[in-house]
Amino acid sequence: MNTAGVRAVARVRACPDGRGGTCLPVLESDGPLALRRTRGRGAEAQVLLVGAMSGPLGGDRLAVRADVRPGARLRVGSAAATLALPGQQAGEARYDVRLTVADGGELHWLPEQLVSVRGSELLVTTRADLDRGARLVLREEQVLGRAGEEPGRLTSRLTVRIAGRTVLDQQLACGPGAPGGWDGPAVLGGLRAVGQLVVVRPGFEDKPVTARALGEGAAVLPLPGPAALVTAVAPDALRLRRLLDGASALFGPASD
């Protein structure tokens, strides 16, 4: 038995294939992180992250790296929700995502929900570094506990940098031991699903997004750069996804 937890890093790199499409010269799975190429659309390559084992469990250190080169288009999703579970190893699990997109590249990072299971402890960090002229659609969704279950401890940090400038750096801690007020009216208000949608487009330089509410539970804010942030809270994963999908539709096609 590995009492130190699992260490694994999965990597994908997308490059133009010279024929108007996208190739994947690097597609490396590791441990419980399995990357599978699926059928893409047009010039876009598509990859699914498949959980080959349960986790992340206590003590695990998991990481995913995605790199999109100039002129490439990549869409990354996951086959199912990720469950943060308690494990035999004491201590928090860590899940680290690092995304890089070059000028002229485009990345859609659209995993399924992360579910914080009772008794688990997880720190998830997502960092996106973009060159000026890069495009990004990034969706994160966290669900606090399964149906009728109290959540574990979940800390989520999201950082976005464009041309070396930090345009977003936010952190949310929820569950047992988290700073007081996370479940109060100023944060989640008793709801159990929270999500973010970050959209980066060069076109936002000339036509920045206007800050506004998007119905009950969601709002859009312009970021200092060609980017926009949608935040949403909901009672459950299904309604959270509907809010974020509705917000995404407001931005129109990615080519705009």
Short mmCIF file of C-alpha atoms in Angstrom, two decimals:
data_model
loop_
_atom_site.label_atom_id
_atom_site.label_comp_id
_atom_site.label_asym_id
_atom_site.label_seq_id
_atom_site.Cartn_x
_atom_site.Cartn_y
_atom_site.Cartn_z
CA MET A 1 0.00 0.00 0.00
CA ASN A 2 1.31 3.45 -0.91
CA THR A 3 0.87 5.44 2.31
CA ALA A 4 2.24 8.59 0.69
CA GLY A 5 -0.67 8.91 -1.73
CA VAL A 6 -0.59 8.89 -5.51
CA ARG A 7 1.62 11.25 -7.54
CA ALA A 8 0.60 11.72 -11.16
CA VAL A 9 0.96 14.32 -13.93
CA ALA A 10 -0.95 14.14 -17.22
CA ARG A 11 0.10 16.31 -20.18
CA VAL A 12 -1.35 17.39 -23.50
CA ARG A 13 0.13 19.72 -26.12
CA ALA A 14 -1.76 20.96 -29.17
CA CYS A 15 -0.05 22.22 -32.33
CA PRO A 16 -1.28 23.06 -35.85
CA ASP A 17 -0.93 20.04 -38.15
CA GLY A 18 -0.10 22.05 -41.29
CA ARG A 19 -3.37 21.02 -42.97
CA GLY A 20 -5.76 23.36 -41.19
CA GLY A 21 -6.28 21.10 -38.19
CA THR A 22 -4.72 20.40 -34.81
CA CYS A 23 -2.39 17.58 -33.84
CA LEU A 24 -1.42 16.37 -30.36
CA PRO A 25 2.32 15.60 -30.27
CA VAL A 26 2.08 15.17 -26.50
CA LEU A 27 -0.75 13.16 -24.94
CA GLU A 28 0.56 11.57 -21.75
CA SER A 29 -1.59 9.80 -19.17
CA ASP A 30 -0.33 9.02 -15.68
CA GLY A 31 -1.75 7.02 -12.79
CA PRO A 32 -5.45 7.79 -12.32
CA LEU A 33 -5.34 10.54 -14.98
CA ALA A 34 -6.07 9.06 -18.41
CA LEU A 35 -6.25 11.34 -21.47
CA ARG A 36 -8.12 10.06 -24.52
CA ARG A 37 -8.42 11.79 -27.88
CA THR A 38 -11.95 11.80 -29.26
CA ARG A 39 -13.49 13.05 -32.49
CA GLY A 40 -13.09 16.81 -32.79
CA ARG A 41 -14.91 19.32 -34.97
CA GLY A 42 -13.28 21.18 -37.82
CA ALA A 43 -9.81 22.44 -36.89
CA GLU A 44 -10.36 21.58 -33.22
CA ALA A 45 -8.83 18.61 -31.42
CA GLN A 46 -10.82 17.15 -28.53
CA VAL A 47 -9.54 15.29 -25.48
CA LEU A 48 -11.40 13.63 -22.60
CA LEU A 49 -9.93 13.22 -19.14
CA VAL A 50 -11.00 9.81 -17.88
CA GLY A 51 -10.58 8.90 -14.21
CA ALA A 52 -8.89 5.49 -14.24
CA MET A 53 -9.12 5.20 -10.41
CA SER A 54 -11.09 6.72 -7.56
CA GLY A 55 -9.90 10.06 -6.30
CA PRO A 56 -8.35 12.35 -5.56
CA LEU A 57 -7.96 10.75 -2.14
CA GLY A 58 -6.29 12.14 0.96
CA GLY A 59 -2.56 12.60 0.35
CA ASP A 60 -2.79 12.41 -3.46
CA ARG A 61 -0.93 14.93 -5.62
CA LEU A 62 -2.50 15.06 -9.08
CA ALA A 63 -1.74 17.52 -11.87
CA VAL A 64 -2.80 18.23 -15.44
CA ARG A 65 -0.83 20.34 -17.92
CA ALA A 66 -2.33 21.63 -21.19
CA ASP A 67 -0.31 23.67 -23.69
CA VAL A 68 -1.81 25.18 -26.85
CA ARG A 69 0.59 26.49 -29.46
CA PRO A 70 -0.05 29.27 -32.03
CA GLY A 71 -2.80 28.38 -34.47
CA ALA A 72 -3.97 25.28 -32.58
CA ARG A 73 -7.44 24.70 -31.17
CA LEU A 74 -8.07 22.32 -28.28
CA ARG A 75 -11.16 21.31 -26.31
CA VAL A 76 -10.71 19.36 -23.07
CA GLY A 77 -13.57 17.79 -21.15
CA SER A 78 -13.98 14.92 -18.71
CA ALA A 79 -15.95 11.72 -18.95
CA ALA A 80 -17.63 12.11 -15.54
CA ALA A 81 -17.66 14.21 -12.41
CA THR A 82 -14.57 14.11 -10.21
CA LEU A 83 -15.16 12.97 -6.62
CA ALA A 84 -12.88 14.28 -3.88
CA LEU A 85 -12.89 11.39 -1.42
CA PRO A 86 -11.45 10.72 2.04
CA GLY A 87 -8.58 8.26 1.99
CA GLN A 88 -6.52 6.13 4.34
CA GLN A 89 -3.70 8.66 4.06
CA ALA A 90 -4.16 11.65 6.36
CA GLY A 91 -3.89 15.16 5.00
CA GLU A 92 -5.34 17.05 2.09
CA ALA A 93 -5.26 15.98 -1.53
CA ARG A 94 -4.06 18.43 -4.16
CA TYR A 95 -5.21 18.79 -7.75
CA ASP A 96 -3.19 21.24 -9.83
CA VAL A 97 -4.17 22.44 -13.32
CA ARG A 98 -1.81 24.54 -15.46
CA LEU A 99 -2.97 25.88 -18.82
CA THR A 100 -0.89 27.84 -21.35
CA VAL A 101 -2.23 29.30 -24.59
CA ALA A 102 -0.06 31.07 -27.15
CA ASP A 103 -1.02 33.99 -29.39
CA GLY A 104 -3.45 32.66 -32.01
CA GLY A 105 -4.22 29.53 -29.97
CA GLU A 106 -7.60 28.61 -28.51
CA LEU A 107 -8.46 26.41 -25.53
CA HIS A 108 -11.83 25.31 -24.21
CA TRP A 109 -11.34 23.82 -20.74
CA LEU A 110 -14.70 22.29 -19.80
CA PRO A 111 -14.44 19.52 -17.20
CA GLU A 112 -17.42 18.06 -15.42
CA GLN A 113 -18.22 19.00 -11.83
CA LEU A 114 -15.92 18.48 -8.88
CA VAL A 115 -17.87 16.98 -5.96
CA SER A 116 -16.57 17.46 -2.43
CA VAL A 117 -17.55 14.31 -0.51
CA ARG A 118 -18.01 14.31 3.25
CA GLY A 119 -14.72 13.69 5.06
CA SER A 120 -12.53 14.71 2.12
CA GLU A 121 -10.02 17.55 2.08
CA LEU A 122 -8.92 18.96 -1.28
CA LEU A 123 -6.95 21.94 -2.52
CA VAL A 124 -7.53 22.55 -6.23
CA THR A 125 -5.56 25.23 -8.06
CA THR A 126 -6.11 26.29 -11.66
CA ARG A 127 -3.77 28.71 -13.40
CA ALA A 128 -4.13 29.88 -17.00
CA ASP A 129 -1.29 31.82 -18.66
CA LEU A 130 -2.20 33.37 -22.00
CA ASP A 131 -0.29 35.36 -24.56
CA ARG A 132 -2.00 38.43 -25.94
CA GLY A 133 -4.15 37.27 -28.86
CA ALA A 134 -4.96 33.91 -27.21
CA ARG A 135 -8.52 32.68 -26.67
CA LEU A 136 -9.87 30.79 -23.69
CA VAL A 137 -13.16 29.41 -22.40
CA LEU A 138 -12.71 27.96 -18.92
CA ARG A 139 -15.48 26.50 -16.80
CA GLU A 140 -15.18 25.36 -13.19
CA GLU A 141 -18.00 23.83 -11.15
CA GLN A 142 -17.86 22.69 -7.54
CA VAL A 143 -20.62 20.77 -5.78
CA LEU A 144 -20.53 20.63 -1.98
CA GLY A 145 -21.54 17.13 -1.00
CA ARG A 146 -23.62 14.49 -2.70
CA ALA A 147 -27.40 14.47 -2.32
CA GLY A 148 -28.29 14.91 1.35
CA GLU A 149 -24.63 14.90 2.41
CA GLU A 150 -22.49 17.50 4.13
CA PRO A 151 -19.42 18.54 2.13
CA GLY A 152 -15.79 17.91 2.80
CA ARG A 153 -13.24 20.71 3.04
CA LEU A 154 -12.67 22.24 -0.40
CA THR A 155 -10.34 25.12 -1.25
CA SER A 156 -10.35 26.31 -4.85
CA ARG A 157 -8.04 28.95 -6.34
CA LEU A 158 -8.35 30.28 -9.90
CA THR A 159 -5.72 32.53 -11.48
CA VAL A 160 -5.71 33.94 -15.03
CA ARG A 161 -2.80 35.89 -16.51
CA ILE A 162 -2.77 37.60 -19.91
CA ALA A 163 0.53 38.76 -21.40
CA GLY A 164 2.13 38.47 -17.97
CA ARG A 165 -0.57 40.50 -16.22
CA THR A 166 -2.81 38.95 -13.58
CA VAL A 167 -6.43 39.70 -14.48
CA LEU A 168 -8.06 37.28 -12.01
CA ASP A 169 -6.86 35.71 -8.78
CA GLN A 170 -9.60 34.42 -6.50
CA GLN A 171 -9.93 31.75 -3.85
CA LEU A 172 -12.91 30.15 -2.14
CA ALA A 173 -12.75 27.82 0.86
CA CYS A 174 -15.83 25.83 1.88
CA GLY A 175 -16.77 23.11 4.32
CA PRO A 176 -15.58 22.12 7.80
CA GLY A 177 -12.71 24.27 9.02
CA ALA A 178 -13.12 26.91 6.32
CA PRO A 179 -13.18 30.58 7.37
CA GLY A 180 -16.52 31.64 8.82
CA GLY A 181 -19.14 33.06 6.52
CA TRP A 182 -18.59 30.82 3.49
CA ASP A 183 -22.16 29.50 3.79
CA GLY A 184 -23.69 32.88 4.67
CA PRO A 185 -25.62 35.34 2.53
CA ALA A 186 -22.47 37.17 1.35
CA VAL A 187 -21.02 34.02 -0.25
CA LEU A 188 -23.12 30.91 -0.98
CA GLY A 189 -26.26 31.72 0.97
CA GLY A 190 -26.86 28.09 1.89
CA LEU A 191 -26.56 26.87 -1.71
CA ARG A 192 -24.42 23.87 -2.56
CA ALA A 193 -23.14 24.45 -6.11
CA VAL A 194 -20.81 27.22 -7.26
CA GLY A 195 -19.17 27.84 -10.60
CA GLN A 196 -17.10 30.20 -12.72
CA LEU A 197 -16.87 30.78 -16.44
CA VAL A 198 -13.90 32.74 -17.79
CA VAL A 199 -13.95 33.89 -21.41
CA VAL A 200 -10.90 35.54 -22.99
CA ARG A 201 -11.19 37.02 -26.49
CA PRO A 202 -9.17 39.69 -28.28
CA GLY A 203 -12.47 41.26 -29.40
CA PHE A 204 -13.23 42.29 -25.82
CA GLU A 205 -10.52 44.95 -26.15
CA ASP A 206 -12.80 47.03 -28.41
CA LYS A 207 -16.13 45.79 -27.04
CA PRO A 208 -15.71 45.06 -23.32
CA VAL A 209 -18.37 43.10 -21.50
CA THR A 210 -20.85 45.10 -19.42
CA ALA A 211 -21.25 44.12 -15.78
CA ARG A 212 -24.76 42.86 -15.10
CA ALA A 213 -26.85 40.22 -13.37
CA LEU A 214 -27.79 37.18 -15.43
CA GLY A 215 -31.01 36.25 -13.72
CA GLU A 216 -31.10 34.87 -10.20
CA GLY A 217 -27.80 33.40 -9.03
CA ALA A 218 -25.41 34.57 -11.76
CA ALA A 219 -23.57 37.71 -12.81
CA VAL A 220 -21.00 38.73 -15.41
CA LEU A 221 -18.09 41.09 -14.77
CA PRO A 222 -15.48 42.50 -17.15
CA LEU A 223 -11.88 41.71 -16.19
CA PRO A 224 -8.95 44.11 -16.68
CA GLY A 225 -7.97 42.72 -20.07
CA PRO A 226 -9.85 41.19 -23.02
CA ALA A 227 -11.74 38.90 -20.63
CA ALA A 228 -14.97 38.37 -18.75
CA LEU A 229 -15.90 36.41 -15.62
CA VAL A 230 -19.26 34.80 -14.91
CA THR A 231 -19.92 33.60 -11.37
CA ALA A 232 -22.93 31.52 -10.42
CA VAL A 233 -24.42 29.75 -7.41
CA ALA A 234 -27.27 27.25 -7.41
CA PRO A 235 -28.94 24.60 -5.26
CA ASP A 236 -27.53 21.73 -7.32
CA ALA A 237 -25.24 20.78 -10.20
CA LEU A 238 -27.97 20.67 -12.84
CA ARG A 239 -29.17 24.21 -12.21
CA LEU A 240 -25.60 25.47 -11.97
CA ARG A 241 -24.81 24.03 -15.42
CA ARG A 242 -27.91 25.66 -16.87
CA LEU A 243 -26.83 29.03 -15.52
CA LEU A 244 -23.33 28.74 -16.95
CA ASP A 245 -24.53 27.38 -20.30
CA GLY A 246 -26.96 30.28 -20.57
CA ALA A 247 -24.18 32.74 -19.80
CA SER A 248 -21.89 31.13 -22.37
CA ALA A 249 -24.55 31.50 -25.07
CA LEU A 250 -24.65 35.24 -24.48
CA PHE A 251 -21.08 35.61 -25.69
CA GLY A 252 -21.88 34.13 -29.11
CA PRO A 253 -19.52 32.03 -31.26
CA ALA A 254 -15.91 31.80 -30.14
CA SER A 255 -14.77 33.36 -33.42
CA ASP A 256 -16.42 36.69 -32.50
#
